[in-house]
Amino acid sequence: MTRIVAIGECMVELAPCPTPDTYRAGFAGDTLNTAWYLRKMLAAEHEVAYFTAVGHDDMSQRMVAFLDAAGIVTAHIQRRHDSTVGLYMISLNNGERSFSYWRGQSAARRMLDGEGALQAALAGADMAYISGITLAILPDCDRARLLHGLQVFRDSGGKVVFDPNLRPRLWPDGAAMTGAVMQAAAVSDICLPSYEDEADWFGDATPDATAQRYRDAGVGLVVVKNGPGEIMVVADGQRVTFAPEPVLDVVDTTAAGDSFNAGFLASYLDDGDLERACVAAARLAAHVISHSGALVALDAPPLVPAPVAGA
Ligand code: AMP
């Protein structure tokens, strides 16, 4: 049995439905998306937990109930009286999506406030999963506490998995973002960057350069995603590349990387085979981007009907 703890912020998502002027509330967030897909991909004996902070209000209770219903362990989620969960709204203008956020005061920003809460969540866990958004939402001192807690976790045999998920609008400036990302890389065992973002913010000329930069920071296994392009995996003495099947009708790329990470980790934990993990990851991401929304049922029917045999 493997115990994985994802650490981050789950938000309320308001999506236009069924008309552009009425909205349906759901829940999403990068680390939560990965936890949700991991829970779906892993066998029942494994445990997926989420560590964050929420309020005591109705929406916070609903969020925790949503996680419970998905089979994600919520026992270590912090409850705060002084704040509630963050919110974002998706707007559609002529088919183009744009996002408005209300997350500045969200409870998740204070998730490290509780003395010993992170240590309790990680006690007995095998793997911790964080992203660049987890880093971005924390005050500087709490980010340092998180990284220290992860180092202690590693020292006792835990593995740390990190998706840099670069979001410059969450940081005061690019240098603060890239600096924090490389500090997190220094306490990570597996890193899952997306090449396009890394090239923009670190100036990497190739996916190889991205992989090498994280390897130089001490990461054992680096998986460089690249949209429809070749996936590259670099580990000690191994370099695997894998071309994902082209997705002809991309409906919504939300959570492509988050679901990819879940598919990769679930398969990698199963048998340690890097190529099979890439196949599983790309297959799951392809399914997700062929549907609308961040959390897509694994048995959701394809939106594009399969061609009729012989037609
Ligand atoms: P990204 O974070 O954009 O690099 O995408 C993560 C993963 O989603 C990629 O490694 C692919 O497996 C998959 N993916 C994203 N965009 C596409 C696409 N247009 N066609 C096929 N797969 C894609």
Tab-separated table of C-alpha atoms and ligand atoms in Angstrom:
chain	number	residue	atom	x	y	z
A	1	MET	CA	0.000	0.000	0.000
A	2	THR	CA	1.258	3.464	-0.927
A	3	ARG	CA	0.100	6.654	0.850
A	4	ILE	CA	0.262	9.856	-1.193
A	5	VAL	CA	-0.442	13.303	0.244
A	6	ALA	CA	-1.145	16.132	-2.224
A	7	ILE	CA	-0.627	19.616	-0.762
A	8	GLY	CA	-2.243	22.726	-2.226
A	9	GLU	CA	-5.380	24.720	-2.847
A	10	CYS	CA	-8.749	23.456	-4.003
A	11	MET	CA	-11.020	26.247	-5.255
A	12	VAL	CA	-14.665	26.697	-6.057
A	13	GLU	CA	-15.074	26.811	-9.830
A	14	LEU	CA	-17.983	28.715	-11.361
A	15	ALA	CA	-18.448	27.513	-14.932
A	16	PRO	CA	-21.021	28.886	-17.385
A	17	CYS	CA	-23.799	26.285	-17.588
A	18	PRO	CA	-26.186	25.834	-19.267
A	19	THR	CA	-26.088	29.379	-20.729
A	20	PRO	CA	-23.159	31.859	-20.665
A	21	ASP	CA	-24.970	33.884	-17.958
A	22	THR	CA	-25.778	31.150	-15.447
A	23	TYR	CA	-23.092	29.318	-13.508
A	24	ARG	CA	-22.599	25.875	-12.004
A	25	ALA	CA	-20.353	25.520	-8.949
A	26	GLY	CA	-17.743	22.767	-8.922
A	27	PHE	CA	-14.327	22.240	-7.305
A	28	ALA	CA	-10.881	22.184	-8.904
A	29	GLY	CA	-7.246	23.207	-8.437
A	30	ASP	CA	-4.037	21.822	-9.907
A	31	THR	CA	-2.903	19.586	-7.006
A	32	LEU	CA	-6.488	18.572	-6.291
A	33	ASN	CA	-6.951	17.601	-9.953
A	34	THR	CA	-3.912	15.334	-9.743
A	35	ALA	CA	-5.131	13.819	-6.454
A	36	TRP	CA	-8.582	13.233	-7.984
A	37	TYR	CA	-7.147	11.427	-11.026
A	38	LEU	CA	-4.663	9.511	-8.877
A	39	ARG	CA	-7.540	8.250	-6.738
A	40	LYS	CA	-9.265	7.056	-9.930
A	41	MET	CA	-6.148	5.426	-11.390
A	42	LEU	CA	-4.727	3.696	-8.309
A	43	ALA	CA	-6.000	0.415	-6.886
A	44	ALA	CA	-8.220	0.773	-3.811
A	45	GLU	CA	-5.557	-0.374	-1.324
A	46	HIS	CA	-3.509	2.782	-1.985
A	47	GLU	CA	-4.405	5.984	-0.164
A	48	VAL	CA	-4.618	9.497	-1.627
A	49	ALA	CA	-4.964	12.331	0.900
A	50	TYR	CA	-5.274	16.083	0.441
A	51	PHE	CA	-3.682	18.659	2.718
A	52	THR	CA	-5.028	22.210	2.620
A	53	ALA	CA	-7.057	24.638	4.739
A	54	VAL	CA	-10.721	25.575	4.374
A	55	GLY	CA	-13.223	27.587	6.429
A	56	HIS	CA	-16.224	26.508	8.497
A	57	ASP	CA	-18.834	27.879	6.086
A	58	ASP	CA	-21.193	25.896	3.926
A	59	MET	CA	-19.045	26.070	0.776
A	60	SER	CA	-16.013	24.784	2.707
A	61	GLN	CA	-18.074	21.889	4.089
A	62	ARG	CA	-19.256	21.068	0.580
A	63	MET	CA	-15.697	21.070	-0.704
A	64	VAL	CA	-14.586	18.583	1.949
A	65	ALA	CA	-17.688	16.469	1.267
A	66	PHE	CA	-16.771	16.493	-2.439
A	67	LEU	CA	-13.260	15.229	-1.643
A	68	ASP	CA	-14.661	12.584	0.721
A	69	ALA	CA	-17.064	11.401	-1.962
A	70	ALA	CA	-14.159	11.104	-4.410
A	71	GLY	CA	-12.408	8.764	-1.946
A	72	ILE	CA	-9.703	11.306	-1.058
A	73	VAL	CA	-8.666	11.303	2.609
A	74	THR	CA	-9.531	14.658	4.232
A	75	ALA	CA	-8.537	13.890	7.831
A	76	HIS	CA	-5.694	16.420	7.917
A	77	ILE	CA	-7.441	19.357	6.216
A	78	GLN	CA	-7.158	22.447	8.449
A	79	ARG	CA	-10.356	24.382	9.350
A	80	ARG	CA	-10.120	28.112	9.926
A	81	HIS	CA	-12.662	30.489	11.457
A	82	ASP	CA	-11.165	33.608	9.813
A	83	SER	CA	-11.355	32.702	6.110
A	84	THR	CA	-13.018	30.584	3.458
A	85	VAL	CA	-12.122	28.849	0.209
A	86	GLY	CA	-10.958	30.665	-2.941
A	87	LEU	CA	-13.154	31.052	-6.003
A	88	TYR	CA	-12.624	31.407	-9.738
A	89	MET	CA	-15.092	32.017	-12.523
A	90	ILE	CA	-14.770	30.938	-16.122
A	91	SER	CA	-16.169	33.412	-18.682
A	92	LEU	CA	-16.845	32.504	-22.275
A	93	ASN	CA	-16.530	35.187	-24.946
A	94	ASN	CA	-17.068	33.869	-28.463
A	95	GLY	CA	-15.795	30.457	-27.369
A	96	GLU	CA	-12.637	31.906	-25.701
A	97	ARG	CA	-12.276	31.131	-21.993
A	98	SER	CA	-11.029	33.706	-19.517
A	99	PHE	CA	-10.706	33.430	-15.734
A	100	SER	CA	-11.450	35.758	-12.813
A	101	TYR	CA	-10.014	34.826	-9.407
A	102	TRP	CA	-10.984	35.595	-5.802
A	103	ARG	CA	-8.283	33.801	-3.838
A	104	GLY	CA	-6.235	36.539	-2.147
A	105	GLN	CA	-7.591	35.753	1.338
A	106	SER	CA	-8.281	32.058	0.881
A	107	ALA	CA	-7.840	29.733	3.853
A	108	ALA	CA	-5.365	27.599	1.844
A	109	ARG	CA	-2.807	30.416	2.098
A	110	ARG	CA	-2.687	29.740	5.836
A	111	MET	CA	-2.549	25.941	5.645
A	112	LEU	CA	0.875	25.878	7.329
A	113	ASP	CA	-0.319	27.938	10.323
A	114	GLY	CA	-1.341	24.943	12.421
A	115	GLU	CA	1.596	23.788	14.524
A	116	GLY	CA	2.640	20.300	13.424
A	117	ALA	CA	-0.272	19.928	10.963
A	118	LEU	CA	1.942	19.191	7.956
A	119	GLN	CA	4.061	16.726	9.922
A	120	ALA	CA	0.897	14.934	11.066
A	121	ALA	CA	-0.380	14.746	7.468
A	122	LEU	CA	2.935	13.353	6.226
A	123	ALA	CA	3.436	10.872	9.088
A	124	GLY	CA	3.444	7.398	7.555
A	125	ALA	CA	3.098	8.720	3.978
A	126	ASP	CA	5.299	7.473	1.160
A	127	MET	CA	4.927	10.383	-1.247
A	128	ALA	CA	4.165	14.113	-1.029
A	129	TYR	CA	2.950	15.979	-4.110
A	130	ILE	CA	3.274	19.765	-4.494
A	131	SER	CA	3.179	22.282	-7.333
A	132	GLY	CA	4.431	25.765	-8.095
A	133	ILE	CA	0.956	26.994	-7.146
A	134	THR	CA	1.321	25.426	-3.685
A	135	LEU	CA	4.525	27.469	-3.327
A	136	ALA	CA	3.032	30.646	-4.794
A	137	ILE	CA	0.050	30.968	-2.468
A	138	LEU	CA	2.075	30.664	0.765
A	139	PRO	CA	3.651	33.590	2.624
A	140	ASP	CA	7.482	33.462	2.382
A	141	CYS	CA	7.958	32.103	5.908
A	142	ASP	CA	5.382	29.345	5.384
A	143	ARG	CA	6.934	28.386	2.042
A	144	ALA	CA	10.239	27.949	3.874
A	145	ARG	CA	8.445	25.829	6.518
A	146	LEU	CA	6.897	23.685	3.786
A	147	LEU	CA	10.244	23.054	2.091
A	148	HIS	CA	11.871	22.274	5.436
A	149	GLY	CA	9.023	19.872	6.273
A	150	LEU	CA	9.485	18.150	2.918
A	151	GLN	CA	13.223	17.825	3.504
A	152	VAL	CA	12.555	16.182	6.887
A	153	PHE	CA	10.015	13.898	5.171
A	154	ARG	CA	12.653	12.904	2.599
A	155	ASP	CA	15.247	12.305	5.271
A	156	SER	CA	12.898	9.746	6.780
A	157	GLY	CA	12.487	7.959	3.424
A	158	GLY	CA	9.534	9.804	1.816
A	159	LYS	CA	9.545	10.829	-1.850
A	160	VAL	CA	8.659	14.355	-2.955
A	161	VAL	CA	7.008	14.941	-6.344
A	162	PHE	CA	6.901	18.476	-7.770
A	163	ASP	CA	5.176	20.040	-10.785
A	164	PRO	CA	6.646	23.563	-11.173
A	165	ASN	CA	3.368	24.718	-12.824
A	166	LEU	CA	4.682	28.232	-13.451
A	167	ARG	CA	1.994	30.913	-12.856
A	168	PRO	CA	3.692	34.325	-12.983
A	169	ARG	CA	0.538	36.223	-12.007
A	170	LEU	CA	0.673	34.572	-8.575
A	171	TRP	CA	4.191	35.893	-7.880
A	172	PRO	CA	5.540	39.418	-7.257
A	173	ASP	CA	7.990	38.931	-10.163
A	174	GLY	CA	9.638	36.297	-12.336
A	175	ALA	CA	12.773	36.060	-10.182
A	176	ALA	CA	10.735	35.268	-7.053
A	177	MET	CA	8.963	32.498	-8.979
A	178	THR	CA	12.026	30.909	-10.562
A	179	GLY	CA	13.977	31.163	-7.287
A	180	ALA	CA	11.250	29.381	-5.281
A	181	VAL	CA	10.826	26.735	-7.984
A	182	MET	CA	14.508	25.823	-7.883
A	183	GLN	CA	14.433	25.719	-4.060
A	184	ALA	CA	11.567	23.230	-4.284
A	185	ALA	CA	13.446	21.245	-6.924
A	186	ALA	CA	16.291	20.874	-4.437
A	187	VAL	CA	13.992	18.882	-2.098
A	188	SER	CA	12.260	16.881	-4.871
A	189	ASP	CA	12.772	13.328	-6.104
A	190	ILE	CA	10.503	13.544	-9.147
A	191	CYS	CA	9.892	16.729	-11.142
A	192	LEU	CA	7.216	17.076	-13.855
A	193	PRO	CA	7.747	20.406	-15.687
A	194	SER	CA	6.009	21.597	-18.889
A	195	TYR	CA	8.591	22.654	-21.456
A	196	GLU	CA	6.779	25.656	-22.934
A	197	ASP	CA	6.521	27.421	-19.550
A	198	GLU	CA	10.061	26.475	-18.583
A	199	ALA	CA	11.446	27.846	-21.860
A	200	ASP	CA	9.595	31.127	-21.258
A	201	TRP	CA	10.775	31.644	-17.698
A	202	PHE	CA	14.128	29.856	-17.489
A	203	GLY	CA	15.214	30.384	-21.107
A	204	ASP	CA	15.739	26.643	-21.705
A	205	ALA	CA	16.604	26.130	-25.388
A	206	THR	CA	15.400	22.502	-25.503
A	207	PRO	CA	13.487	20.000	-23.313
A	208	ASP	CA	16.903	18.398	-22.667
A	209	ALA	CA	18.054	21.678	-21.136
A	210	THR	CA	14.988	21.700	-18.863
A	211	ALA	CA	15.650	18.126	-17.756
A	212	GLN	CA	19.328	18.878	-17.171
A	213	ARG	CA	18.598	21.976	-15.066
A	214	TYR	CA	16.390	19.972	-12.705
A	215	ARG	CA	18.854	17.064	-12.657
A	216	ASP	CA	21.606	19.546	-11.730
A	217	ALA	CA	19.385	20.713	-8.848
A	218	GLY	CA	19.438	17.126	-7.540
A	219	VAL	CA	16.129	15.720	-8.893
A	220	GLY	CA	16.435	11.974	-9.560
A	221	LEU	CA	13.664	11.623	-12.150
A	222	VAL	CA	12.566	14.433	-14.484
A	223	VAL	CA	9.607	14.127	-16.864
A	224	VAL	CA	9.355	17.012	-19.331
A	225	LYS	CA	5.876	17.426	-20.818
A	226	ASN	CA	5.596	19.297	-24.079
A	227	GLY	CA	1.964	19.693	-25.167
A	228	PRO	CA	1.484	17.604	-28.316
A	229	GLY	CA	5.285	17.218	-28.618
A	230	GLU	CA	7.607	14.470	-27.425
A	231	ILE	CA	7.671	13.651	-23.711
A	232	MET	CA	11.164	13.290	-22.287
A	233	VAL	CA	12.090	11.336	-19.161
A	234	VAL	CA	15.576	11.533	-17.693
A	235	ALA	CA	16.698	9.454	-14.718
A	236	ASP	CA	19.983	7.967	-13.536
A	237	GLY	CA	21.487	6.319	-16.614
A	238	GLN	CA	18.175	6.456	-18.507
A	239	ARG	CA	16.732	8.769	-21.114
A	240	VAL	CA	13.322	7.824	-22.540
A	241	THR	CA	11.371	9.789	-25.121
A	242	PHE	CA	7.782	9.115	-26.043
A	243	ALA	CA	5.587	10.713	-28.714
A	244	PRO	CA	1.972	11.067	-27.488
A	245	GLU	CA	-0.793	10.106	-29.898
A	246	PRO	CA	-2.016	13.294	-31.580
A	247	VAL	CA	-5.359	14.524	-30.222
A	248	LEU	CA	-7.177	15.825	-33.264
A	249	ASP	CA	-10.097	17.513	-31.551
A	250	VAL	CA	-8.757	19.301	-28.477
A	251	VAL	CA	-11.815	20.576	-26.586
A	252	ASP	CA	-10.286	22.035	-23.401
A	253	THR	CA	-6.669	21.728	-22.253
A	254	THR	CA	-7.526	22.479	-18.593
A	255	ALA	CA	-5.820	19.905	-16.343
A	256	ALA	CA	-3.793	18.337	-19.198
A	257	GLY	CA	-0.630	18.471	-17.105
A	258	ASP	CA	-2.384	17.605	-13.818
A	259	SER	CA	-3.986	14.478	-15.257
A	260	PHE	CA	-0.749	13.545	-17.054
A	261	ASN	CA	1.063	13.651	-13.698
A	262	ALA	CA	-1.540	11.358	-12.115
A	263	GLY	CA	-1.390	8.877	-14.991
A	264	PHE	CA	2.398	8.862	-14.870
A	265	LEU	CA	2.649	8.391	-11.087
A	266	ALA	CA	-0.057	5.712	-10.892
A	267	SER	CA	1.647	3.613	-13.545
A	268	TYR	CA	5.174	4.296	-12.277
A	269	LEU	CA	4.209	3.281	-8.739
A	270	ASP	CA	2.723	0.106	-10.145
A	271	ASP	CA	5.790	-1.285	-11.928
A	272	GLY	CA	8.505	1.399	-12.198
A	273	ASP	CA	8.520	1.170	-15.999
A	274	LEU	CA	9.126	4.658	-17.418
A	275	GLU	CA	7.866	4.031	-20.939
A	276	ARG	CA	4.634	2.426	-19.741
A	277	ALA	CA	4.166	5.354	-17.355
A	278	CYS	CA	4.458	7.795	-20.304
A	279	VAL	CA	1.884	5.814	-22.288
A	280	ALA	CA	-0.560	5.822	-19.343
A	281	ALA	CA	0.028	9.527	-18.692
A	282	ALA	CA	-0.447	10.602	-22.308
A	283	ARG	CA	-3.533	8.417	-22.649
A	284	LEU	CA	-5.175	9.964	-19.600
A	285	ALA	CA	-4.231	13.531	-20.621
A	286	ALA	CA	-5.598	12.892	-24.136
A	287	HIS	CA	-8.917	11.769	-22.638
A	288	VAL	CA	-9.092	14.843	-20.405
A	289	ILE	CA	-8.369	17.372	-23.162
A	290	SER	CA	-10.953	15.723	-25.402
A	291	HIS	CA	-13.622	16.812	-22.894
A	292	SER	CA	-14.566	20.044	-21.265
A	293	GLY	CA	-13.619	20.820	-17.639
A	294	ALA	CA	-10.792	19.876	-15.272
A	295	LEU	CA	-12.290	16.702	-13.763
A	296	VAL	CA	-13.486	14.329	-16.463
A	297	ALA	CA	-15.035	10.963	-15.631
A	298	LEU	CA	-12.758	8.228	-16.892
A	299	ASP	CA	-15.664	6.520	-18.607
A	300	ALA	CA	-16.966	9.761	-20.179
A	301	PRO	CA	-17.960	9.077	-23.781
A	302	PRO	CA	-15.793	10.708	-26.442
A	303	LEU	CA	-17.312	13.967	-27.682
A	304	VAL	CA	-16.324	13.135	-31.228
A	305	PRO	CA	-18.081	9.976	-32.441
A	306	ALA	CA	-15.735	7.239	-33.669
A	307	PRO	CA	-15.830	6.826	-37.468
A	308	VAL	CA	-18.269	4.138	-38.606
A	309	ALA	CA	-16.391	0.994	-39.709
A	310	GLY	CA	-16.251	0.740	-43.485
A	311	ALA	CA	-17.501	4.314	-43.968
B	1	AMP	P1	1.429	20.279	-21.294
B	1	AMP	O1	1.405	20.487	-19.816
B	1	AMP	O2	0.687	21.301	-22.090
B	1	AMP	O3	2.813	20.086	-21.817
B	1	AMP	O4	0.612	18.934	-21.576
B	1	AMP	C1	0.667	17.810	-20.723
B	1	AMP	C2	0.421	16.565	-21.531
B	1	AMP	O5	-0.905	16.615	-22.095
B	1	AMP	C3	1.353	16.346	-22.710
B	1	AMP	O6	2.558	15.735	-22.324
B	1	AMP	C4	0.518	15.440	-23.600
B	1	AMP	O7	0.589	14.098	-23.153
B	1	AMP	C5	-0.899	15.972	-23.360
B	1	AMP	N1	-1.236	16.980	-24.378
B	1	AMP	C6	-1.360	18.311	-24.211
B	1	AMP	N2	-1.733	18.921	-25.373
B	1	AMP	C7	-1.854	17.926	-26.297
B	1	AMP	C8	-2.227	17.868	-27.678
B	1	AMP	N3	-2.542	18.974	-28.375
B	1	AMP	N4	-2.235	16.670	-28.285
B	1	AMP	C9	-1.911	15.540	-27.615
B	1	AMP	N5	-1.575	15.522	-26.302
B	1	AMP	C10	-1.536	16.688	-25.652
